[in-house]
Short mmCIF file of C-alpha atoms and ligand atoms in Angstrom, two decimals:
data_model
loop_
_atom_site.label_atom_id
_atom_site.label_comp_id
_atom_site.label_asym_id
_atom_site.label_seq_id
_atom_site.Cartn_x
_atom_site.Cartn_y
_atom_site.Cartn_z
CA UNK A 1 -67.65 64.27 -54.95
CA UNK A 2 -67.84 63.66 -51.22
CA UNK A 3 -69.07 60.29 -50.03
CA UNK A 4 -71.41 60.85 -47.12
CA UNK A 5 -71.06 58.15 -44.50
CA UNK A 6 -72.92 57.87 -41.23
CA UNK A 7 -70.69 59.16 -38.44
CA UNK A 8 -69.35 56.15 -36.58
CA UNK A 9 -68.03 56.23 -33.05
CA UNK A 10 -64.32 57.04 -33.01
CA UNK A 11 -63.63 53.88 -31.03
CA UNK A 12 -63.70 52.06 -34.41
CA UNK A 13 -60.32 53.57 -35.11
CA UNK A 14 -57.42 51.24 -34.37
CA UNK A 15 -55.78 54.22 -32.66
CA UNK A 16 -58.52 54.05 -30.02
CA UNK A 17 -58.57 50.27 -29.69
CA UNK A 18 -60.66 49.27 -32.72
CA UNK A 19 -59.70 46.66 -35.33
CA UNK A 20 -57.12 47.41 -38.04
CA UNK A 21 -58.13 48.23 -41.61
CA UNK A 22 -55.00 46.47 -42.89
CA UNK A 23 -54.80 42.85 -41.67
CA UNK A 24 -51.46 42.00 -40.06
CA UNK A 25 -51.00 39.02 -42.38
CA UNK A 26 -50.94 41.32 -45.39
CA UNK A 27 -47.25 42.21 -45.38
CA UNK A 28 -45.25 44.59 -47.54
CA UNK A 29 -43.56 42.57 -50.26
CA UNK A 30 -39.78 42.80 -50.11
CA UNK A 31 -37.96 45.26 -52.36
CA UNK A 32 -36.00 44.79 -54.48
CA UNK A 33 -37.60 41.51 -55.42
CA UNK A 34 -35.00 38.88 -56.31
CA UNK A 35 -35.85 36.30 -58.96
CA UNK A 36 -33.96 33.23 -60.07
CA UNK A 37 -32.91 35.18 -63.15
CA UNK A 38 -31.34 37.84 -60.90
CA UNK A 39 -29.50 35.18 -58.89
CA UNK A 40 -28.16 33.59 -62.06
CA UNK A 41 -26.93 36.97 -63.27
CA UNK A 42 -24.91 37.42 -60.08
CA UNK A 43 -23.58 33.84 -60.23
CA UNK A 44 -22.47 34.45 -63.80
CA UNK A 45 -20.18 37.22 -62.55
CA UNK A 46 -18.91 35.15 -59.60
CA UNK A 47 -17.89 32.42 -62.02
CA UNK A 48 -16.29 34.91 -64.45
CA UNK A 49 -13.81 36.26 -61.89
CA UNK A 50 -14.27 39.78 -63.33
CA UNK A 51 -15.59 41.89 -60.49
CA UNK A 52 -15.04 45.58 -61.28
CA UNK A 53 -14.87 47.93 -64.24
CA UNK A 54 -11.07 47.62 -64.01
CA UNK A 55 -11.15 43.84 -64.57
CA UNK A 56 -9.81 43.07 -68.01
CA UNK A 57 -12.55 41.82 -70.33
CA UNK A 58 -15.35 42.80 -67.93
CA UNK A 59 -18.63 43.10 -69.87
CA UNK A 60 -21.56 43.42 -67.43
CA UNK A 61 -20.79 47.03 -66.53
CA UNK A 62 -20.17 48.06 -70.13
CA UNK A 63 -23.43 46.36 -71.16
CA UNK A 64 -25.40 48.01 -68.35
CA UNK A 65 -24.02 51.38 -69.46
CA UNK A 66 -24.98 50.70 -73.06
CA UNK A 67 -28.48 49.47 -72.11
CA UNK A 68 -29.19 52.36 -69.75
CA UNK A 69 -28.00 54.97 -72.26
CA UNK A 70 -30.36 53.40 -74.78
CA UNK A 71 -33.19 53.28 -72.24
CA UNK A 72 -32.80 56.97 -71.39
CA UNK A 73 -31.89 58.08 -74.89
CA UNK A 74 -28.42 59.51 -74.32
CA UNK A 75 -25.17 58.90 -76.16
CA UNK A 76 -23.25 57.85 -73.05
CA UNK A 77 -23.69 56.28 -69.65
CA UNK A 78 -21.00 55.85 -66.99
CA UNK A 79 -21.63 53.58 -64.00
CA UNK A 80 -20.24 54.37 -60.54
CA UNK A 81 -20.53 53.06 -56.99
CA UNK A 82 -23.63 54.98 -55.85
CA UNK A 83 -25.94 57.87 -56.65
CA UNK A 84 -24.12 60.40 -54.48
CA UNK A 85 -20.79 59.59 -56.12
CA UNK A 86 -22.57 59.88 -59.47
CA UNK A 87 -23.57 63.42 -58.59
CA UNK A 88 -20.09 64.45 -57.40
CA UNK A 89 -18.49 62.94 -60.50
CA UNK A 90 -21.10 64.52 -62.79
CA UNK A 91 -20.67 67.98 -61.26
CA UNK A 92 -16.91 67.69 -61.44
CA UNK A 93 -17.11 66.49 -65.05
CA UNK A 94 -18.95 69.67 -66.07
CA UNK A 95 -16.33 71.80 -64.32
CA UNK A 96 -17.82 72.57 -60.90
CA UNK A 97 -15.03 73.40 -58.47
CA UNK A 98 -13.99 75.40 -55.40
CA UNK A 99 -16.05 78.53 -54.73
CA UNK A 100 -18.62 77.84 -57.45
CA UNK A 101 -22.24 78.02 -56.38
CA UNK A 102 -24.49 75.05 -57.06
CA UNK A 103 -28.23 75.43 -56.67
CA UNK A 104 -30.03 72.60 -54.87
CA UNK A 105 -33.70 72.32 -53.88
CA UNK A 106 -34.34 72.73 -50.14
CA UNK A 107 -36.34 69.50 -50.10
CA UNK A 108 -34.30 66.51 -51.23
CA UNK A 109 -32.04 63.77 -49.98
CA UNK A 110 -28.83 64.96 -48.33
CA UNK A 111 -26.68 63.51 -51.15
CA UNK A 112 -28.03 66.16 -53.56
CA UNK A 113 -26.35 68.83 -51.42
CA UNK A 114 -23.21 67.10 -50.09
CA UNK A 115 -22.10 66.09 -53.60
CA UNK A 116 -21.30 69.71 -54.59
CA UNK A 117 -19.85 70.40 -51.12
CA UNK A 118 -17.32 67.60 -51.64
CA UNK A 119 -16.06 69.61 -54.64
CA UNK A 120 -15.66 72.65 -52.36
CA UNK A 121 -18.58 74.23 -54.19
CA UNK A 122 -21.14 76.17 -52.16
CA UNK A 123 -24.65 74.72 -52.09
CA UNK A 124 -27.26 77.45 -52.51
CA UNK A 125 -30.75 76.27 -51.62
CA UNK A 126 -33.96 77.16 -53.39
CA UNK A 127 -37.49 76.64 -52.09
CA UNK A 128 -39.94 74.19 -53.65
CA UNK A 129 -43.28 74.46 -55.37
CA UNK A 130 -45.69 73.06 -52.76
CA UNK A 131 -47.82 71.36 -55.45
CA UNK A 132 -45.04 69.39 -57.15
CA UNK A 133 -42.47 69.32 -54.28
CA UNK A 134 -39.81 70.21 -56.88
CA UNK A 135 -37.70 73.31 -57.08
CA UNK A 136 -39.67 76.44 -57.80
CA UNK A 137 -38.45 78.10 -61.03
CA UNK A 138 -39.42 81.55 -59.75
CA UNK A 139 -37.23 81.09 -56.66
CA UNK A 140 -34.47 79.68 -58.86
CA UNK A 141 -34.25 82.80 -60.97
CA UNK A 142 -33.49 85.04 -57.97
CA UNK A 143 -30.93 82.62 -56.49
CA UNK A 144 -28.66 82.71 -59.54
CA UNK A 145 -25.53 84.87 -59.24
CA UNK A 146 -22.43 85.33 -61.37
CA UNK A 147 -20.85 82.45 -59.39
CA UNK A 148 -23.61 79.92 -60.12
CA UNK A 149 -22.15 77.04 -62.09
CA UNK A 150 -24.82 74.34 -61.97
CA UNK A 151 -28.37 73.56 -60.88
CA UNK A 152 -29.07 70.16 -59.37
CA UNK A 153 -32.60 69.50 -60.60
CA UNK A 154 -34.08 66.80 -58.38
CA UNK A 155 -37.15 64.96 -59.69
CA UNK A 156 -38.40 64.42 -56.16
CA UNK A 157 -40.40 61.29 -55.44
CA UNK A 158 -40.35 60.45 -59.17
CA UNK A 159 -42.12 63.49 -60.62
CA UNK A 160 -40.07 65.37 -63.23
CA UNK A 161 -39.36 68.98 -62.25
CA UNK A 162 -40.43 71.89 -64.46
CA UNK A 163 -37.56 71.32 -66.90
CA UNK A 164 -38.75 73.72 -69.61
CA UNK A 165 -38.66 76.74 -67.33
CA UNK A 166 -35.56 75.57 -65.49
CA UNK A 167 -33.53 74.91 -68.64
CA UNK A 168 -34.63 78.27 -70.10
CA UNK A 169 -33.43 80.11 -66.97
CA UNK A 170 -30.20 78.06 -66.92
CA UNK A 171 -29.49 78.79 -70.59
CA UNK A 172 -30.06 82.52 -70.07
CA UNK A 173 -27.41 82.54 -67.33
CA UNK A 174 -25.02 80.00 -68.88
CA UNK A 175 -25.51 77.54 -66.01
CA UNK A 176 -25.37 73.75 -66.37
CA UNK A 177 -28.50 71.72 -65.61
CA UNK A 178 -27.71 68.47 -63.80
CA UNK A 179 -30.72 66.21 -63.31
CA UNK A 180 -30.67 64.20 -60.07
CA UNK A 181 -32.99 61.41 -61.19
CA UNK A 182 -32.19 59.09 -58.26
CA UNK A 183 -35.92 58.75 -57.56
CA UNK A 184 -37.26 59.01 -61.08
CA UNK A 185 -36.05 56.15 -63.30
CA UNK A 186 -38.32 55.89 -66.31
CA UNK A 187 -40.29 59.11 -65.70
CA UNK A 188 -40.89 61.22 -68.79
CA UNK A 189 -41.07 64.95 -69.42
CA UNK A 190 -42.78 66.00 -72.65
CA UNK A 191 -42.10 62.55 -74.03
CA UNK A 192 -38.41 62.52 -73.13
CA UNK A 193 -36.98 60.32 -70.41
CA UNK A 194 -35.59 62.14 -67.37
CA UNK A 195 -31.83 61.90 -67.36
CA UNK A 196 -31.64 62.89 -71.03
CA UNK A 197 -32.27 66.63 -70.72
CA UNK A 198 -29.53 68.10 -68.51
CA UNK A 199 -25.90 68.52 -69.53
CA UNK A 200 -25.14 65.52 -67.35
CA UNK A 201 -27.54 63.54 -65.19
CA UNK A 202 -27.48 60.97 -62.44
CA UNK A 203 -29.37 57.97 -61.12
CA UNK A 204 -29.02 55.84 -57.98
CA UNK A 205 -29.36 52.06 -58.00
CA UNK A 206 -29.56 51.83 -54.21
CA UNK A 207 -31.78 49.02 -52.85
CA UNK A 208 -34.48 51.54 -51.98
CA UNK A 209 -34.88 52.93 -55.52
CA UNK A 210 -37.25 51.90 -58.30
CA UNK A 211 -34.41 50.43 -60.37
CA UNK A 212 -32.42 48.78 -57.62
CA UNK A 213 -29.34 46.69 -57.40
CA UNK A 214 -28.37 44.22 -54.65
CA UNK A 215 -26.53 46.96 -52.75
CA UNK A 216 -25.23 50.25 -54.11
CA UNK A 217 -24.78 51.67 -57.56
CA UNK A 218 -25.10 54.83 -59.59
CA UNK A 219 -25.39 55.82 -63.25
CA UNK A 220 -24.40 59.01 -65.08
CA UNK A 221 -25.93 59.89 -68.44
CA UNK A 222 -24.84 62.51 -70.95
CA UNK A 223 -24.67 63.26 -74.66
CA UNK A 224 -21.26 64.90 -74.26
CA UNK A 225 -18.39 62.52 -75.06
CA UNK A 226 -15.85 64.63 -73.13
CA UNK A 227 -18.04 64.71 -70.02
CA UNK A 228 -18.38 60.92 -70.26
CA UNK A 229 -14.61 60.51 -70.62
CA UNK A 230 -13.96 62.75 -67.62
CA UNK A 231 -16.54 60.82 -65.57
CA UNK A 232 -14.86 57.52 -66.50
CA UNK A 233 -11.51 58.93 -65.37
CA UNK A 234 -12.91 60.45 -62.17
CA UNK A 235 -14.38 57.14 -61.04
CA UNK A 236 -10.92 55.56 -61.03
CA UNK A 237 -8.07 57.73 -59.74
CA UNK A 238 -8.19 60.09 -62.73
CA UNK A 239 -6.78 57.36 -64.97
CA UNK A 240 -7.63 56.44 -68.52
CA UNK A 241 -8.37 52.73 -68.35
CA UNK A 242 -8.00 50.98 -71.70
CA UNK A 243 -10.75 48.55 -72.69
CA UNK A 244 -8.05 46.04 -73.53
CA UNK A 245 -4.35 46.00 -72.80
CA UNK A 246 -2.14 47.32 -70.04
CA UNK A 247 -3.23 49.87 -67.46
CA UNK A 248 -0.73 52.75 -67.35
CA UNK A 249 -1.41 53.96 -63.75
CA UNK A 250 -1.07 57.56 -64.97
CA UNK A 251 -3.35 59.88 -62.92
CA UNK A 252 -4.41 62.77 -65.16
CA UNK A 253 -7.07 64.27 -62.87
CA UNK A 254 -7.96 64.36 -59.19
CA UNK A 255 -10.18 61.31 -59.24
CA UNK A 256 -11.90 59.15 -56.68
CA UNK A 257 -12.19 55.43 -56.44
CA UNK A 258 -15.92 54.94 -56.97
CA UNK A 259 -15.91 52.18 -59.52
CA UNK A 260 -19.03 50.11 -60.08
CA UNK A 261 -19.18 46.45 -59.12
CA UNK A 262 -19.85 43.86 -61.82
CA UNK A 263 -22.21 41.72 -59.71
CA UNK A 264 -24.37 44.71 -59.00
CA UNK A 265 -24.32 45.70 -62.67
CA UNK A 266 -25.40 42.18 -63.66
CA UNK A 267 -28.19 42.23 -61.08
CA UNK A 268 -29.46 45.58 -62.41
CA UNK A 269 -29.27 44.35 -66.01
CA UNK A 270 -31.44 41.44 -65.02
CA UNK A 271 -33.93 43.76 -63.29
CA UNK A 272 -33.88 46.09 -66.29
CA UNK A 273 -35.47 43.40 -68.46
CA UNK A 274 -38.55 43.58 -66.21
CA UNK A 275 -38.39 47.29 -65.41
CA UNK A 276 -40.86 48.69 -68.00
CA UNK A 277 -43.49 46.03 -67.23
CA UNK A 278 -43.10 46.57 -63.48
CA UNK A 279 -43.38 50.33 -63.86
CA UNK A 280 -46.60 49.91 -65.85
CA UNK A 281 -48.17 47.72 -63.15
CA UNK A 282 -47.01 50.15 -60.45
CA UNK A 283 -48.65 52.99 -62.36
CA UNK A 284 -51.95 51.05 -62.35
CA UNK A 285 -51.71 50.13 -58.67
CA UNK A 286 -50.89 53.65 -57.58
CA UNK A 287 -53.54 55.24 -59.82
CA UNK A 288 -56.15 52.93 -58.31
CA UNK A 289 -55.16 53.97 -54.78
CA UNK A 290 -55.13 57.68 -55.68
CA UNK A 291 -58.46 57.28 -57.48
CA UNK A 292 -60.06 56.00 -54.30
CA UNK A 293 -58.54 58.75 -52.18
CA UNK A 294 -60.03 61.39 -54.50
CA UNK A 295 -63.33 60.72 -52.71
CA UNK A 296 -61.88 62.05 -49.42
CA UNK A 297 -61.13 65.72 -50.01
CA UNK A 298 -59.13 66.17 -46.79
CA UNK A 299 -56.21 64.39 -48.43
CA UNK A 300 -54.32 66.12 -51.19
CA UNK A 301 -52.91 63.40 -53.45
CA UNK A 302 -49.87 63.87 -55.72
CA UNK A 303 -50.66 65.79 -58.90
CA UNK A 304 -49.09 64.94 -62.23
CA UNK A 305 -49.02 67.80 -64.78
CA UNK A 306 -50.26 66.79 -68.26
CA UNK A 307 -46.83 66.98 -69.87
CA UNK A 308 -45.05 64.42 -67.66
CA UNK A 309 -45.28 60.98 -66.11
CA UNK A 310 -44.49 60.02 -62.51
CA UNK A 311 -42.16 57.19 -61.53
CA UNK A 312 -44.06 56.85 -58.22
CA UNK A 313 -40.98 56.30 -56.12
CA UNK A 314 -42.55 57.92 -53.05
CA UNK A 315 -46.16 58.95 -52.54
CA UNK A 316 -46.62 62.18 -50.59
CA UNK A 317 -50.01 63.17 -49.18
CA UNK A 318 -50.85 66.55 -47.70
CA UNK A 319 -53.75 67.12 -45.32
CA UNK A 320 -56.13 70.02 -45.85
CA UNK A 321 -57.15 71.47 -42.49
CA UNK A 322 -60.22 73.27 -43.87
CA UNK A 323 -61.75 69.97 -44.99
CA UNK A 324 -61.35 68.69 -41.46
CA UNK A 325 -63.08 71.85 -40.17
CA UNK A 326 -59.82 73.30 -38.86
CA UNK A 327 -57.97 76.58 -39.25
CA UNK A 328 -54.77 76.55 -41.26
CA UNK A 329 -52.58 76.84 -38.17
CA UNK A 330 -53.54 73.26 -37.27
CA UNK A 331 -52.04 71.78 -40.45
CA UNK A 332 -49.10 70.25 -38.58
CA UNK A 333 -51.04 68.87 -35.60
CA UNK A 334 -53.69 67.50 -37.98
CA UNK A 335 -51.05 65.78 -40.12
CA UNK A 336 -49.52 64.28 -36.98
CA UNK A 337 -52.80 62.83 -35.74
CA UNK A 338 -53.83 61.55 -39.18
CA UNK A 339 -50.43 59.91 -39.54
CA UNK A 340 -50.82 58.28 -36.12
CA UNK A 341 -54.32 57.07 -36.99
CA UNK A 342 -53.16 55.63 -40.32
CA UNK A 343 -50.19 53.88 -38.72
CA UNK A 344 -52.49 52.31 -36.13
CA UNK A 345 -54.64 51.03 -39.01
CA UNK A 346 -51.56 49.41 -40.55
CA UNK A 347 -50.53 52.04 -43.11
CA UNK A 348 -46.81 52.82 -42.73
CA UNK A 349 -47.31 56.59 -43.14
CA UNK A 350 -43.98 58.26 -42.41
CA UNK A 351 -42.13 61.51 -42.98
CA UNK A 352 -39.58 61.80 -45.76
CA UNK A 353 -37.02 64.34 -44.51
CA UNK A 354 -37.55 65.94 -41.11
CA UNK A 355 -36.07 69.29 -42.08
CA UNK A 356 -35.11 71.37 -45.10
CA UNK A 357 -31.61 70.43 -46.30
CA UNK A 358 -30.22 73.86 -45.31
CA UNK A 359 -31.23 73.10 -41.69
CA UNK A 360 -28.89 70.10 -41.58
CA UNK A 361 -25.97 70.67 -39.20
CA UNK A 362 -23.38 70.20 -41.95
CA UNK A 363 -24.71 73.48 -43.38
CA UNK A 364 -25.89 75.46 -40.35
CA UNK A 365 -22.56 74.80 -38.60
CA UNK A 366 -20.63 74.99 -41.89
CA UNK A 367 -18.87 71.71 -41.33
CA UNK A 368 -16.99 71.53 -44.60
CA UNK A 369 -13.23 71.49 -45.16
CA UNK A 370 -12.35 73.53 -42.12
CA UNK A 371 -14.04 76.83 -42.86
CA UNK A 372 -14.06 76.08 -46.59
CA UNK A 373 -15.61 76.44 -49.10
CA UNK A 374 -17.40 79.31 -47.34
CA UNK A 375 -14.14 81.11 -46.46
CA UNK A 376 -12.90 81.11 -50.06
CA UNK A 377 -12.28 84.60 -51.47
CA UNK A 378 -15.36 86.10 -53.07
CA UNK A 379 -17.86 83.66 -51.57
CA UNK A 380 -20.76 85.71 -50.23
CA UNK A 381 -21.72 85.13 -46.59
CA UNK A 382 -25.08 83.49 -46.80
CA UNK A 383 -26.32 81.81 -43.62
CA UNK A 384 -28.32 78.60 -43.93
CA UNK A 385 -31.69 79.06 -42.21
CA UNK A 386 -34.73 76.84 -42.32
CA UNK A 387 -37.09 79.82 -42.16
CA UNK A 388 -35.95 81.00 -45.59
CA UNK A 389 -37.81 78.03 -47.12
CA UNK A 390 -41.46 78.47 -46.12
CA UNK A 391 -42.93 76.18 -48.80
CA UNK A 392 -40.61 73.35 -47.77
CA UNK A 393 -41.47 73.87 -44.09
CA UNK A 394 -45.17 73.92 -44.86
CA UNK A 395 -44.99 70.71 -46.89
CA UNK A 396 -42.87 68.94 -44.28
CA UNK A 397 -45.43 69.97 -41.69
CA UNK A 398 -48.66 69.08 -43.45
CA UNK A 399 -47.70 65.92 -45.35
CA UNK A 400 -46.63 62.35 -44.84
CA UNK A 401 -45.39 59.76 -47.28
CA UNK A 402 -45.76 56.14 -48.28
CA UNK A 403 -42.47 54.54 -49.26
CA UNK A 404 -41.54 51.12 -50.55
CA UNK A 405 -44.92 49.43 -49.89
CA UNK A 406 -46.17 50.21 -53.41
CA UNK A 407 -42.99 49.35 -55.32
CA UNK A 408 -43.59 45.63 -55.74
CA UNK A 409 -45.90 44.89 -58.69
CA UNK A 410 -48.07 42.64 -56.48
CA UNK A 411 -48.82 45.40 -53.99
CA UNK A 412 -52.35 46.00 -55.38
CA UNK A 413 -54.26 44.11 -52.62
CA UNK A 414 -52.22 45.85 -49.90
CA UNK A 415 -52.89 49.27 -51.43
CA UNK A 416 -56.63 48.49 -51.53
CA UNK A 417 -56.55 47.96 -47.74
CA UNK A 418 -54.55 51.18 -47.39
CA UNK A 419 -57.37 52.95 -49.22
CA UNK A 420 -59.82 51.40 -46.71
CA UNK A 421 -57.71 52.84 -43.91
CA UNK A 422 -57.76 56.34 -45.44
CA UNK A 423 -61.55 55.99 -45.81
CA UNK A 424 -61.91 54.99 -42.16
CA UNK A 425 -59.74 57.87 -41.00
CA UNK A 426 -61.75 60.28 -43.16
CA UNK A 427 -65.03 59.01 -41.66
CA UNK A 428 -63.67 59.86 -38.22
CA UNK A 429 -62.36 63.26 -39.26
CA UNK A 430 -64.30 65.14 -36.59
CA UNK A 431 -62.86 63.06 -33.78
CA UNK A 432 -59.36 63.38 -35.24
CA UNK A 433 -59.73 67.14 -35.70
CA UNK A 434 -60.64 67.39 -32.02
CA UNK A 435 -57.49 65.47 -31.09
CA UNK A 436 -55.41 67.73 -33.34
CA UNK A 437 -56.54 70.86 -31.51
CA UNK A 438 -55.91 69.46 -28.03
CA UNK A 439 -52.61 67.56 -28.38
CA UNK A 440 -49.16 69.05 -27.82
CA UNK A 441 -47.28 69.34 -31.12
CA UNK A 442 -43.74 69.87 -32.25
CA UNK A 443 -42.81 70.11 -35.93
CA UNK A 444 -40.37 67.55 -37.37
CA UNK A 445 -37.56 70.09 -37.71
CA UNK A 446 -37.61 70.95 -34.02
CA UNK A 447 -37.33 67.27 -33.16
CA UNK A 448 -34.60 66.85 -35.77
CA UNK A 449 -32.68 69.68 -34.18
CA UNK A 450 -32.88 68.05 -30.73
CA UNK A 451 -31.88 64.68 -32.17
CA UNK A 452 -28.91 66.33 -33.90
CA UNK A 453 -27.69 67.95 -30.67
CA UNK A 454 -28.20 64.81 -28.59
CA UNK A 455 -26.42 62.52 -31.08
CA UNK A 456 -23.52 64.92 -31.54
CA UNK A 457 -23.06 65.21 -27.77
CA UNK A 458 -22.47 61.46 -27.47
CA UNK A 459 -20.63 60.80 -30.72
CA UNK A 460 -16.97 61.08 -29.73
CA UNK A 461 -14.87 59.56 -27.01
CA UNK A 462 -12.94 62.76 -26.12
CA UNK A 463 -15.85 64.68 -24.59
C1 PLP B 501 -31.01 58.26 -53.05
C2 PLP B 501 -30.78 59.62 -53.54
C3 PLP B 501 -29.49 60.08 -53.81
C4 PLP B 501 -28.24 59.33 -53.46
O1 PLP B 501 -28.16 58.06 -53.99
P1 PLP B 501 -27.24 56.96 -53.25
O2 PLP B 501 -27.12 55.86 -54.24
O3 PLP B 501 -27.99 56.57 -52.00
O4 PLP B 501 -25.94 57.61 -52.93
C5 PLP B 501 -29.33 61.35 -54.35
N1 PLP B 501 -30.40 62.12 -54.60
C6 PLP B 501 -31.66 61.71 -54.34
C7 PLP B 501 -32.79 62.61 -54.67
C8 PLP B 501 -31.89 60.46 -53.78
O5 PLP B 501 -33.13 60.07 -53.51
#
């Protein structure tokens, strides 16, 4: 249903000098929130003198692993230093190596794609479904070759990807599914927690994520005991570290040093006790915001298919040009002006990713290990081009996101004012549509490209 409001003069908009919909005093609550219980957990470790997983008798990390495995419903969990390391370790643990192809969605965080590259595997990008922002199973099917070893299934923004179709395709081709659940702690797919469905799966505990630590951390989950053992070795120099007794210093595998930190594990354990309750409140707060926005058809709010739940890590909103009386070609300019108007009102609307991952210089310029992995024998020449990912480009162009502001359980009042701001912007849609058709516009990825060139030109002293 459309709410008919009298057309108000555009000068009401904060963008044109009017008052803000979101009062300045109403600030975003800090994330991660730190309680006395969290502080005590960290102090406990400081007093224990056991700071890493290699410290004899260390228990916080082992307990976090046990608790998270139980939470997700897997046999094993291995903690590491961050979510990107978790992905590299996980891919290596299932046998991904030089010259293998690893499929990655074109819209994700860079770590999803650099993790396989660090194994000298070749990232092969697949376009997204513009409704869910997750990798499109139809595009996945055609991207698989005889060299494909794994699919990094990102549950972007907290919404589980189409795991049924993806795992069916993967099984048909004998390819490992690796869930990148860095943004999706606690989300469920057909009743099962994400991170319990792939052969091996990863989470990030970075400060920005829904289950955060006081710094960096990552978790790997799997039902496969051998994969867990390999991951435990890979996080510490390829060694087998005994729970008790002498360390042998024998390196069995090419490992990294990406051990977890006991203080950060203790902090996360403390947060984990409140995690389900916080997620439930967040669900209510976000649903209330989205419920209000349903009255303004120009904004396309995130959809959640019946068979899954959303962790609401990031909220992505698309604009619909037709509802603003505009032709489709104005999607980008309209998004830009709506974003500006919302920001002026006090809503921190912002892009998440300026370009498809394959447009990042590391890929377009093939900045790997010298010319490798692309120069390895048998690796097909496959240039990385943004234009091969039209759904990703379209979504980047016509959508903006809300990040962080809604994570704190007491964000309800702030989100109510955000809804007021969307309402105000919607009431002034005609004025904003006029601005959209008359203002110069450059898509994010063109700006990103200029930023990349300018930064690179000044990066090194030997120019
Ligand atoms: C944050 C994130 C990562 C990387 O996690 P870090 O802990 O920052 O290394 C990987 N994939 C996705 C989808 C992410 O959002």
